[in-house]
Amino acid sequence: MSIFEGAGVAIVTPMHADGSVNYVKLGAIIEDQIEKGTDSIIICGTTGEASTLSHEEHLDVIRACVENVKGRVPVIAGTGSNSTETAIYLSKEAEKIGADALLLVTPYYNKATQKGLIAHFTAIANAVSLPIVLYNVPGRTGCNILPQTAVTLARNVKNITAIKEASGNISQIADLFALADGCLDVYSGNDDQIVPVMALGGKGVISVLSNVAPAQTHAIAKACLDGDFKTAARLQLEALDLCHALFCEVNPIPVKAAMNLLGWEAGPLRAPLTEMEPENQERLKKAMQAYKIL
């Protein structure tokens, strides 16, 4: 059984002006997402600025998410690290807190060989009982999970059940589907590729777009799940300019700016991320207006 089907939001971590986590706003954003059809909340991922949260904050944010969601949709907690030991610690704590699944990014900076990736993910998976979503985003980590590696993990580690594919390489993703033959659920990690990935058999998307357009993102994924790819393609193309604007600077700079434009008071970014350049903020604003969410 899949962890979820449809549109999961890679949710932002709202912050006060002083950079501390704004738990009240986080709760409000989660509530709005669930009301508008979001199928899963992915907390403390890239978009949630997990890399600049302390371990204590990281776990407190996961706890706040679990408490606000109250079991209504699955909570997938980002607990990956470039240190296997750290990832095991965060994963075990997230399981105690009550997360429904874990999202594990590939090791970054020190990276790993494919053999190292198998050892890394296997060690983490064996330390917990929760289902695990591998997270392949080589553009950020410099480390690519090859299709054979993902399939080897899925077939040999019982709780490695899914992968968030954000390589952007549709040929590689097609090879993954062919090799996996159903043993691994695949989620699109790129909002501009929801329909192509789901047309190949993907279960949904883990989405940045959903922060600012939850109902619309859910509609794209639902149309795919319903087999209405003509509607899904139209909806995907309508969102394309906004998808591009949300990544015209490194994520989550644009999406936090977009949330602030929508009045969510998502607050500032933590260093080393900086506020959006004025010309890019104008581009983002125009894309939001054209998409009729602003």
CSV table of C-alpha atoms in Angstrom, one decimal:
chain,number,residue,atom,x,y,z
A,1,MET,CA,0.0,0.0,0.0
A,2,SER,CA,1.3,3.4,-1.0
A,3,ILE,CA,2.2,6.0,1.7
A,4,PHE,CA,-0.1,8.4,-0.2
A,5,GLU,CA,-1.4,9.0,-3.7
A,6,GLY,CA,-1.8,12.5,-5.2
A,7,ALA,CA,-0.2,15.8,-4.1
A,8,GLY,CA,2.0,16.0,-1.1
A,9,VAL,CA,3.3,19.4,-0.1
A,10,ALA,CA,7.0,20.0,0.7
A,11,ILE,CA,5.9,22.5,3.3
A,12,VAL,CA,7.8,25.7,4.2
A,13,THR,CA,8.9,26.4,7.8
A,14,PRO,CA,7.5,29.8,8.7
A,15,MET,CA,9.7,32.0,10.9
A,16,HIS,CA,9.5,35.1,13.0
A,17,ALA,CA,11.4,38.2,12.1
A,18,ASP,CA,14.2,37.1,14.4
A,19,GLY,CA,14.6,33.8,12.6
A,20,SER,CA,12.9,31.6,15.2
A,21,VAL,CA,10.3,29.1,14.0
A,22,ASN,CA,6.7,30.4,13.9
A,23,TYR,CA,4.7,27.4,15.1
A,24,VAL,CA,1.4,29.3,15.0
A,25,LYS,CA,1.8,30.1,11.3
A,26,LEU,CA,3.0,26.5,10.6
A,27,GLY,CA,-0.3,25.2,12.1
A,28,ALA,CA,-2.4,27.6,10.1
A,29,ILE,CA,-0.6,26.7,6.9
A,30,ILE,CA,-1.0,23.0,7.6
A,31,GLU,CA,-4.7,23.5,8.2
A,32,ASP,CA,-5.2,25.3,4.9
A,33,GLN,CA,-3.3,22.6,3.0
A,34,ILE,CA,-5.6,19.9,4.4
A,35,GLU,CA,-8.7,21.9,3.8
A,36,LYS,CA,-7.7,22.4,0.1
A,37,GLY,CA,-7.1,18.7,-0.6
A,38,THR,CA,-3.4,18.1,0.0
A,39,ASP,CA,-2.8,14.4,0.4
A,40,SER,CA,0.3,14.4,2.5
A,41,ILE,CA,2.5,16.8,4.5
A,42,ILE,CA,6.2,16.5,4.0
A,43,ILE,CA,7.9,18.4,6.8
A,44,CYS,CA,11.6,19.4,7.2
A,45,GLY,CA,12.6,18.8,3.7
A,46,THR,CA,14.6,21.1,1.5
A,47,THR,CA,11.7,23.6,1.2
A,48,GLY,CA,11.4,23.5,5.0
A,49,GLU,CA,15.0,24.7,5.5
A,50,ALA,CA,15.9,21.6,7.4
A,51,SER,CA,19.6,22.1,6.7
A,52,THR,CA,19.7,25.2,8.9
A,53,LEU,CA,17.5,23.9,11.8
A,54,SER,CA,19.2,22.6,14.9
A,55,HIS,CA,18.5,19.0,15.7
A,56,GLU,CA,16.2,20.1,18.5
A,57,GLU,CA,14.3,22.5,16.2
A,58,HIS,CA,14.1,19.9,13.5
A,59,LEU,CA,12.4,17.4,15.9
A,60,ASP,CA,10.2,20.1,17.4
A,61,VAL,CA,9.0,21.1,13.9
A,62,ILE,CA,8.2,17.5,13.1
A,63,ARG,CA,6.3,17.2,16.4
A,64,ALA,CA,4.3,20.3,15.7
A,65,CYS,CA,3.3,19.0,12.3
A,66,VAL,CA,2.2,15.6,13.7
A,67,GLU,CA,0.2,17.4,16.4
A,68,ASN,CA,-1.5,19.7,14.0
A,69,VAL,CA,-2.3,17.1,11.4
A,70,LYS,CA,-3.9,14.8,13.9
A,71,GLY,CA,-3.7,11.8,11.6
A,72,ARG,CA,-5.8,13.3,8.9
A,73,VAL,CA,-3.2,12.8,6.2
A,74,PRO,CA,0.2,11.1,6.3
A,75,VAL,CA,3.1,13.1,7.7
A,76,ILE,CA,6.4,12.3,6.0
A,77,ALA,CA,9.4,13.6,8.0
A,78,GLY,CA,12.6,14.6,6.3
A,79,THR,CA,15.4,13.0,8.4
A,80,GLY,CA,18.2,12.6,5.9
A,81,SER,CA,21.8,13.7,6.5
A,82,ASN,CA,25.2,13.3,4.9
A,83,SER,CA,26.1,11.5,8.2
A,84,THR,CA,24.6,8.0,8.5
A,85,GLU,CA,24.7,8.3,12.3
A,86,THR,CA,22.8,11.6,12.3
A,87,ALA,CA,20.2,10.3,9.9
A,88,ILE,CA,19.6,7.3,12.1
A,89,TYR,CA,19.2,9.5,15.2
A,90,LEU,CA,16.7,11.8,13.5
A,91,SER,CA,14.8,8.9,12.0
A,92,LYS,CA,14.4,7.1,15.3
A,93,GLU,CA,13.3,10.3,17.0
A,94,ALA,CA,10.8,11.1,14.2
A,95,GLU,CA,9.3,7.6,14.6
A,96,LYS,CA,8.9,8.1,18.3
A,97,ILE,CA,7.2,11.5,17.6
A,98,GLY,CA,4.6,9.8,15.4
A,99,ALA,CA,5.6,10.5,11.8
A,100,ASP,CA,4.0,8.1,9.3
A,101,ALA,CA,7.0,7.8,7.0
A,102,LEU,CA,10.5,9.2,6.4
A,103,LEU,CA,12.1,11.1,3.6
A,104,LEU,CA,15.8,10.4,3.2
A,105,VAL,CA,17.9,12.6,1.0
A,106,THR,CA,21.2,11.3,-0.5
A,107,PRO,CA,24.4,12.2,1.3
A,108,TYR,CA,25.5,15.7,0.2
A,109,TYR,CA,29.0,17.2,0.0
A,110,ASN,CA,30.8,14.0,1.0
A,111,LYS,CA,28.5,12.1,-1.4
A,112,ALA,CA,28.8,8.3,-1.8
A,113,THR,CA,29.3,5.6,-4.3
A,114,GLN,CA,26.3,3.5,-5.3
A,115,LYS,CA,27.6,0.8,-2.9
A,116,GLY,CA,27.9,3.5,-0.2
A,117,LEU,CA,24.3,4.6,-0.9
A,118,ILE,CA,23.0,1.1,-0.4
A,119,ALA,CA,24.9,0.8,2.9
A,120,HIS,CA,23.7,4.2,4.0
A,121,PHE,CA,20.0,3.8,3.3
A,122,THR,CA,20.0,0.1,4.5
A,123,ALA,CA,21.5,1.1,7.9
A,124,ILE,CA,18.9,3.9,8.4
A,125,ALA,CA,16.0,1.7,7.3
A,126,ASN,CA,17.1,-1.1,9.6
A,127,ALA,CA,17.0,1.2,12.6
A,128,VAL,CA,13.3,2.1,12.2
A,129,SER,CA,10.1,0.4,11.2
A,130,LEU,CA,8.5,3.3,9.2
A,131,PRO,CA,8.2,3.2,5.5
A,132,ILE,CA,11.0,5.2,3.7
A,133,VAL,CA,10.9,7.5,0.7
A,134,LEU,CA,14.3,7.9,-0.9
A,135,TYR,CA,15.0,11.4,-2.1
A,136,ASN,CA,17.0,11.8,-5.3
A,137,VAL,CA,18.0,15.4,-6.0
A,138,PRO,CA,21.5,15.3,-7.6
A,139,GLY,CA,21.4,18.9,-8.6
A,140,ARG,CA,21.6,19.9,-4.9
A,141,THR,CA,23.5,17.0,-3.5
A,142,GLY,CA,25.9,16.0,-6.3
A,143,CYS,CA,24.9,12.4,-5.7
A,144,ASN,CA,22.6,10.5,-8.0
A,145,ILE,CA,20.7,7.3,-7.1
A,146,LEU,CA,20.9,5.2,-10.2
A,147,PRO,CA,17.8,3.1,-11.1
A,148,GLN,CA,19.5,-0.2,-10.3
A,149,THR,CA,20.5,1.1,-6.9
A,150,ALA,CA,17.0,2.2,-6.0
A,151,VAL,CA,15.5,-1.1,-7.2
A,152,THR,CA,18.2,-3.1,-5.2
A,153,LEU,CA,17.2,-1.2,-2.1
A,154,ALA,CA,13.5,-1.7,-2.6
A,155,ARG,CA,13.9,-5.4,-3.2
A,156,ASN,CA,16.2,-6.1,-0.3
A,157,VAL,CA,15.0,-3.7,2.4
A,158,LYS,CA,11.3,-4.2,3.3
A,159,ASN,CA,10.5,-0.6,4.5
A,160,ILE,CA,12.2,1.2,1.6
A,161,THR,CA,9.0,1.6,-0.4
A,162,ALA,CA,9.2,4.8,-2.5
A,163,ILE,CA,11.4,7.4,-4.1
A,164,LYS,CA,11.0,11.1,-4.7
A,165,GLU,CA,12.6,11.6,-8.1
A,166,ALA,CA,13.9,15.1,-8.6
A,167,SER,CA,16.7,14.4,-11.0
A,168,GLY,CA,14.8,16.0,-13.8
A,169,ASN,CA,16.0,13.2,-16.1
A,170,ILE,CA,12.9,11.7,-17.6
A,171,SER,CA,14.9,9.0,-19.4
A,172,GLN,CA,16.4,7.9,-16.1
A,173,ILE,CA,13.0,7.9,-14.4
A,174,ALA,CA,11.6,5.8,-17.3
A,175,ASP,CA,14.4,3.3,-16.8
A,176,LEU,CA,13.6,3.3,-13.0
A,177,PHE,CA,9.9,2.3,-13.8
A,178,ALA,CA,11.0,-0.4,-16.2
A,179,LEU,CA,13.5,-1.9,-13.7
A,180,ALA,CA,11.3,-1.6,-10.7
A,181,ASP,CA,8.3,-3.3,-12.3
A,182,GLY,CA,6.1,-2.0,-9.4
A,183,CYS,CA,8.4,-2.8,-6.4
A,184,LEU,CA,8.9,0.9,-5.7
A,185,ASP,CA,6.4,3.8,-5.7
A,186,VAL,CA,7.7,6.9,-7.5
A,187,TYR,CA,6.8,10.5,-6.8
A,188,SER,CA,7.7,13.4,-9.0
A,189,GLY,CA,10.0,15.8,-7.1
A,190,ASN,CA,9.6,18.5,-9.8
A,191,ASP,CA,6.4,20.4,-10.2
A,192,ASP,CA,6.9,20.8,-14.0
A,193,GLN,CA,7.1,17.1,-14.4
A,194,ILE,CA,4.0,15.8,-12.5
A,195,VAL,CA,2.2,14.6,-15.6
A,196,PRO,CA,5.1,12.9,-17.3
A,197,VAL,CA,6.1,11.0,-14.2
A,198,MET,CA,2.6,10.0,-13.3
A,199,ALA,CA,2.0,9.0,-16.9
A,200,LEU,CA,4.8,6.5,-16.5
A,201,GLY,CA,3.1,5.1,-13.4
A,202,GLY,CA,4.0,7.6,-10.6
A,203,LYS,CA,1.8,7.8,-7.5
A,204,GLY,CA,1.9,11.6,-7.2
A,205,VAL,CA,4.1,14.6,-6.5
A,206,ILE,CA,6.0,16.0,-3.5
A,207,SER,CA,5.4,19.6,-4.4
A,208,VAL,CA,6.7,23.1,-3.8
A,209,LEU,CA,3.9,24.6,-5.9
A,210,SER,CA,1.4,23.1,-3.5
A,211,ASN,CA,2.5,25.7,-0.8
A,212,VAL,CA,0.9,28.5,-2.9
A,213,ALA,CA,-1.6,26.5,-5.0
A,214,PRO,CA,-2.7,23.4,-3.0
A,215,ALA,CA,-6.1,22.9,-4.7
A,216,GLN,CA,-4.6,23.3,-8.2
A,217,THR,CA,-1.7,20.9,-7.5
A,218,HIS,CA,-4.1,18.4,-6.1
A,219,ALA,CA,-6.2,18.7,-9.2
A,220,ILE,CA,-3.3,17.9,-11.5
A,221,ALA,CA,-2.4,14.8,-9.6
A,222,LYS,CA,-6.0,13.7,-9.3
A,223,ALA,CA,-6.6,14.0,-13.0
A,224,CYS,CA,-3.6,11.8,-13.5
A,225,LEU,CA,-4.9,9.2,-11.0
A,226,ASP,CA,-8.3,9.3,-12.7
A,227,GLY,CA,-6.6,8.6,-16.1
A,228,ASP,CA,-7.6,11.9,-17.5
A,229,PHE,CA,-4.3,12.9,-18.9
A,230,LYS,CA,-5.7,15.4,-21.3
A,231,THR,CA,-7.1,17.5,-18.4
A,232,ALA,CA,-3.9,16.8,-16.4
A,233,ALA,CA,-1.7,18.1,-19.2
A,234,ARG,CA,-3.8,21.3,-19.6
A,235,LEU,CA,-3.6,22.0,-15.9
A,236,GLN,CA,0.2,21.2,-15.9
A,237,LEU,CA,0.9,23.6,-18.7
A,238,GLU,CA,-1.3,26.3,-17.1
A,239,ALA,CA,1.0,26.1,-14.0
A,240,LEU,CA,4.3,26.0,-15.9
A,241,ASP,CA,5.2,29.7,-15.7
A,242,LEU,CA,4.6,29.7,-12.0
A,243,CYS,CA,6.6,26.5,-11.5
A,244,HIS,CA,9.5,28.1,-13.3
A,245,ALA,CA,9.2,31.3,-11.3
A,246,LEU,CA,9.2,29.3,-8.1
A,247,PHE,CA,12.6,28.0,-9.1
A,248,CYS,CA,14.2,31.1,-10.7
A,249,GLU,CA,16.3,31.3,-7.5
A,250,VAL,CA,17.3,28.5,-5.3
A,251,ASN,CA,14.4,26.8,-3.4
A,252,PRO,CA,13.0,27.9,-0.9
A,253,ILE,CA,13.8,31.5,-1.6
A,254,PRO,CA,11.0,32.1,-4.2
A,255,VAL,CA,8.3,30.0,-2.4
A,256,LYS,CA,8.8,31.8,0.8
A,257,ALA,CA,8.5,35.1,-1.0
A,258,ALA,CA,5.3,33.8,-2.6
A,259,MET,CA,3.9,32.8,0.7
A,260,ASN,CA,4.6,36.3,2.1
A,261,LEU,CA,2.9,37.9,-1.0
A,262,LEU,CA,-0.1,35.7,-0.2
A,263,GLY,CA,-0.2,37.1,3.4
A,264,TRP,CA,1.0,33.9,5.1
A,265,GLU,CA,3.7,35.7,7.0
A,266,ALA,CA,6.2,32.9,6.3
A,267,GLY,CA,8.9,35.2,7.4
A,268,PRO,CA,12.6,35.4,6.5
A,269,LEU,CA,15.1,32.8,5.4
A,270,ARG,CA,18.0,31.5,7.4
A,271,ALA,CA,21.5,32.3,6.3
A,272,PRO,CA,23.1,31.5,3.9
A,273,LEU,CA,19.9,32.0,1.9
A,274,THR,CA,19.0,35.6,1.2
A,275,GLU,CA,15.9,37.5,0.2
A,276,MET,CA,14.8,37.3,-3.5
A,277,GLU,CA,16.3,39.8,-6.0
A,278,PRO,CA,13.7,42.5,-6.9
A,279,GLU,CA,13.5,41.6,-10.5
A,280,ASN,CA,12.9,38.0,-9.7
A,281,GLN,CA,10.3,38.9,-7.1
A,282,GLU,CA,8.5,40.9,-9.8
A,283,ARG,CA,8.6,37.9,-12.1
A,284,LEU,CA,7.2,35.8,-9.4
A,285,LYS,CA,4.4,38.3,-8.6
A,286,LYS,CA,3.4,38.4,-12.3
A,287,ALA,CA,3.3,34.6,-12.6
A,288,MET,CA,1.1,34.4,-9.5
A,289,GLN,CA,-1.2,37.0,-10.9
A,290,ALA,CA,-1.4,35.2,-14.3
A,291,TYR,CA,-2.2,32.0,-12.4
A,292,LYS,CA,-4.9,33.9,-10.6
A,293,ILE,CA,-3.7,33.1,-7.0
A,294,LEU,CA,-2.7,36.7,-6.3
